[in-house]
Amino acid sequence: QVQLVESGGGLVQPGGSLKLSCAASGRTFGSYYMGWFRQAPGKEREFVAAIKWSGGRTYYAESVKGRFTISRDNAKNTLYLQMNSLKPEDTAVYYCAAGLTTIAYDYWGQGTQVTVSS
C-alpha cells in the first residue's frame, strides 16, 4: 500500500522559509515523478514543482521559480520542498503526489498547511 505523508508545514512571516517533507513508502519510486501541489481556500489545486525520482530532473511553476527547490533523498525515500522568500499568496495546503507522468498523479498525501502571515 502506497503512503505519502507530508510534514513541515506551519505559520511563517512573509520573507521567511519553510521546508516540507514527504515520506514515501509502499513501493519503489524509481520510475515515478514526485510532485508538490497546493490548494488555497476557494481556489483550484495547482502545480508547484516536480522531480523525476530517477535522474532528478526538476520542473517548477513560474510563480515559485527561484524561491522554491524540490529535491529527494533516495536513501530515506523522502521528497522535500524548500520554500524561501515566502509570500502571503503562498498560503495553502500543500500536497505531495506520485505518478508515472508529470501530468497524471496516482497517489496523494493528506496535505500540510502552510500559512504566510505577519
PDB file of C-alpha atoms in Angstrom:
ATOM      1  CA  GLN A   1       0.000   0.000   0.000  1.00  0.00           C
ATOM      2  CA  VAL A   2       1.491   3.299  -1.099  1.00  0.00           C
ATOM      3  CA  GLN A   3       1.653   6.001   1.538  1.00  0.00           C
ATOM      4  CA  LEU A   4       2.760   9.603   1.186  1.00  0.00           C
ATOM      5  CA  VAL A   5       2.978  11.527   4.450  1.00  0.00           C
ATOM      6  CA  GLU A   6       3.726  15.243   4.427  1.00  0.00           C
ATOM      7  CA  SER A   7       5.177  17.231   7.299  1.00  0.00           C
ATOM      8  CA  GLY A   8       6.860  20.555   7.954  1.00  0.00           C
ATOM      9  CA  GLY A   9       4.023  22.991   7.413  1.00  0.00           C
ATOM     10  CA  GLY A  10       3.276  25.862   9.760  1.00  0.00           C
ATOM     11  CA  LEU A  11       2.978  29.603  10.212  1.00  0.00           C
ATOM     12  CA  VAL A  12       5.769  31.800   8.868  1.00  0.00           C
ATOM     13  CA  GLN A  13       6.193  35.513   8.317  1.00  0.00           C
ATOM     14  CA  PRO A  14       6.496  36.975   4.819  1.00  0.00           C
ATOM     15  CA  GLY A  15      10.063  36.605   3.601  1.00  0.00           C
ATOM     16  CA  GLY A  16      10.620  33.550   5.769  1.00  0.00           C
ATOM     17  CA  SER A  17      11.409  29.948   4.901  1.00  0.00           C
ATOM     18  CA  LEU A  18       9.936  26.501   5.445  1.00  0.00           C
ATOM     19  CA  LYS A  19      10.996  23.031   4.362  1.00  0.00           C
ATOM     20  CA  LEU A  20       8.316  20.467   3.649  1.00  0.00           C
ATOM     21  CA  SER A  21       8.975  16.739   3.715  1.00  0.00           C
ATOM     22  CA  CYS A  22       7.073  13.843   2.189  1.00  0.00           C
ATOM     23  CA  ALA A  23       7.874  10.348   3.417  1.00  0.00           C
ATOM     24  CA  ALA A  24       7.066   7.806   0.703  1.00  0.00           C
ATOM     25  CA  SER A  25       6.510   4.087   1.279  1.00  0.00           C
ATOM     26  CA  GLY A  26       4.824   1.037  -0.168  1.00  0.00           C
ATOM     27  CA  ARG A  27       6.705   0.677  -3.462  1.00  0.00           C
ATOM     28  CA  THR A  28       9.817   1.718  -5.296  1.00  0.00           C
ATOM     29  CA  PHE A  29       9.508   5.098  -6.935  1.00  0.00           C
ATOM     30  CA  GLY A  30      12.433   4.956  -9.350  1.00  0.00           C
ATOM     31  CA  SER A  31      10.284   5.416 -12.457  1.00  0.00           C
ATOM     32  CA  TYR A  32       7.930   7.913 -10.848  1.00  0.00           C
ATOM     33  CA  TYR A  33       7.601  11.662 -10.917  1.00  0.00           C
ATOM     34  CA  MET A  34       7.110  13.120  -7.463  1.00  0.00           C
ATOM     35  CA  GLY A  35       5.269  16.395  -7.233  1.00  0.00           C
ATOM     36  CA  TRP A  36       4.155  19.122  -4.889  1.00  0.00           C
ATOM     37  CA  PHE A  37       0.781  20.766  -5.378  1.00  0.00           C
ATOM     38  CA  ARG A  38      -1.094  23.347  -3.344  1.00  0.00           C
ATOM     39  CA  GLN A  39      -4.649  24.467  -2.836  1.00  0.00           C
ATOM     40  CA  ALA A  40      -5.628  27.788  -1.323  1.00  0.00           C
ATOM     41  CA  PRO A  41      -9.120  28.406   0.106  1.00  0.00           C
ATOM     42  CA  GLY A  42     -11.623  28.923  -2.675  1.00  0.00           C
ATOM     43  CA  LYS A  43      -9.113  28.098  -5.396  1.00  0.00           C
ATOM     44  CA  GLU A  44      -8.322  25.073  -7.506  1.00  0.00           C
ATOM     45  CA  ARG A  45      -5.379  22.870  -6.731  1.00  0.00           C
ATOM     46  CA  GLU A  46      -2.287  23.999  -8.630  1.00  0.00           C
ATOM     47  CA  PHE A  47       1.045  22.501  -9.568  1.00  0.00           C
ATOM     48  CA  VAL A  48       4.074  23.757  -7.649  1.00  0.00           C
ATOM     49  CA  ALA A  49       7.052  21.559  -8.529  1.00  0.00           C
ATOM     50  CA  ALA A  50       8.006  18.054  -9.625  1.00  0.00           C
ATOM     51  CA  ILE A  51      11.075  15.862  -9.820  1.00  0.00           C
ATOM     52  CA  LYS A  52      11.852  12.632 -11.633  1.00  0.00           C
ATOM     53  CA  TRP A  53      12.849  10.270  -8.855  1.00  0.00           C
ATOM     54  CA  SER A  54      15.474   8.601 -11.017  1.00  0.00           C
ATOM     55  CA  GLY A  55      17.734  11.209 -12.556  1.00  0.00           C
ATOM     56  CA  GLY A  56      16.438  14.185 -10.629  1.00  0.00           C
ATOM     57  CA  ARG A  57      15.116  16.371 -13.459  1.00  0.00           C
ATOM     58  CA  THR A  58      13.039  19.160 -11.941  1.00  0.00           C
ATOM     59  CA  TYR A  59      10.039  21.220 -13.012  1.00  0.00           C
ATOM     60  CA  TYR A  60       8.635  24.373 -11.416  1.00  0.00           C
ATOM     61  CA  ALA A  61       5.618  26.614 -11.679  1.00  0.00           C
ATOM     62  CA  GLU A  62       6.564  30.131 -12.771  1.00  0.00           C
ATOM     63  CA  SER A  63       5.201  31.552  -9.537  1.00  0.00           C
ATOM     64  CA  VAL A  64       7.785  29.705  -7.422  1.00  0.00           C
ATOM     65  CA  LYS A  65      10.857  29.603  -9.679  1.00  0.00           C
ATOM     66  CA  GLY A  66      13.895  30.960  -7.899  1.00  0.00           C
ATOM     67  CA  ARG A  67      12.208  30.704  -4.488  1.00  0.00           C
ATOM     68  CA  PHE A  68      11.336  27.006  -4.082  1.00  0.00           C
ATOM     69  CA  THR A  69      13.589  23.992  -4.536  1.00  0.00           C
ATOM     70  CA  ILE A  70      12.374  20.412  -4.874  1.00  0.00           C
ATOM     71  CA  SER A  71      14.707  17.555  -4.004  1.00  0.00           C
ATOM     72  CA  ARG A  72      14.678  13.936  -2.888  1.00  0.00           C
ATOM     73  CA  ASP A  73      16.728  11.635  -0.711  1.00  0.00           C
ATOM     74  CA  ASN A  74      16.807   8.190  -2.270  1.00  0.00           C
ATOM     75  CA  ALA A  75      18.147   6.504   0.853  1.00  0.00           C
ATOM     76  CA  LYS A  76      15.364   7.905   3.010  1.00  0.00           C
ATOM     77  CA  ASN A  77      12.655   7.644   0.329  1.00  0.00           C
ATOM     78  CA  THR A  78      11.751  11.221   1.149  1.00  0.00           C
ATOM     79  CA  LEU A  79      10.760  14.169  -1.011  1.00  0.00           C
ATOM     80  CA  TYR A  80      11.434  17.759   0.048  1.00  0.00           C
ATOM     81  CA  LEU A  81      10.295  21.246  -0.856  1.00  0.00           C
ATOM     82  CA  GLN A  82      12.499  24.071   0.386  1.00  0.00           C
ATOM     83  CA  MET A  83      10.490  27.271   0.308  1.00  0.00           C
ATOM     84  CA  ASN A  84      12.273  30.612   0.635  1.00  0.00           C
ATOM     85  CA  SER A  85      11.134  34.235   0.345  1.00  0.00           C
ATOM     86  CA  LEU A  86       7.615  33.158   1.189  1.00  0.00           C
ATOM     87  CA  LYS A  87       4.724  35.444   0.302  1.00  0.00           C
ATOM     88  CA  PRO A  88       1.174  35.617   1.679  1.00  0.00           C
ATOM     89  CA  GLU A  89      -0.066  34.242  -1.651  1.00  0.00           C
ATOM     90  CA  ASP A  90       1.882  31.035  -0.953  1.00  0.00           C
ATOM     91  CA  THR A  91      -0.598  30.261   1.825  1.00  0.00           C
ATOM     92  CA  ALA A  92      -2.271  26.939   1.019  1.00  0.00           C
ATOM     93  CA  VAL A  93      -2.486  23.282   1.865  1.00  0.00           C
ATOM     94  CA  TYR A  94       0.498  21.605   0.231  1.00  0.00           C
ATOM     95  CA  TYR A  95       0.173  18.073  -1.099  1.00  0.00           C
ATOM     96  CA  CYS A  96       2.766  15.519  -2.112  1.00  0.00           C
ATOM     97  CA  ALA A  97       1.925  13.255  -5.066  1.00  0.00           C
ATOM     98  CA  ALA A  98       3.438  10.455  -7.156  1.00  0.00           C
ATOM     99  CA  GLY A  99       2.730   9.473 -10.741  1.00  0.00           C
ATOM    100  CA  LEU A 100       4.231   7.903 -13.835  1.00  0.00           C
ATOM    101  CA  THR A 101       3.954  11.146 -15.799  1.00  0.00           C
ATOM    102  CA  THR A 102       4.199  14.825 -14.933  1.00  0.00           C
ATOM    103  CA  ILE A 103       0.529  15.385 -15.642  1.00  0.00           C
ATOM    104  CA  ALA A 104      -1.167  12.380 -14.031  1.00  0.00           C
ATOM    105  CA  TYR A 105      -0.581  11.535 -10.390  1.00  0.00           C
ATOM    106  CA  ASP A 106      -1.891   8.305  -8.879  1.00  0.00           C
ATOM    107  CA  TYR A 107      -1.009   8.717  -5.233  1.00  0.00           C
ATOM    108  CA  TRP A 108      -1.574  11.662  -2.904  1.00  0.00           C
ATOM    109  CA  GLY A 109      -0.717  12.590   0.635  1.00  0.00           C
ATOM    110  CA  GLN A 110      -3.095  14.122   3.142  1.00  0.00           C
ATOM    111  CA  GLY A 111      -1.625  17.607   2.915  1.00  0.00           C
ATOM    112  CA  THR A 112       0.112  20.031   5.255  1.00  0.00           C
ATOM    113  CA  GLN A 113      -0.959  23.616   5.925  1.00  0.00           C
ATOM    114  CA  VAL A 114       1.391  26.476   5.130  1.00  0.00           C
ATOM    115  CA  THR A 115       0.339  29.934   6.291  1.00  0.00           C
ATOM    116  CA  VAL A 116       2.373  33.027   5.423  1.00  0.00           C
ATOM    117  CA  SER A 117       1.266  35.954   7.520  1.00  0.00           C
ATOM    118  CA  SER A 118       2.607  38.702   9.737  1.00  0.00           C
TER     119      SER A 118
END
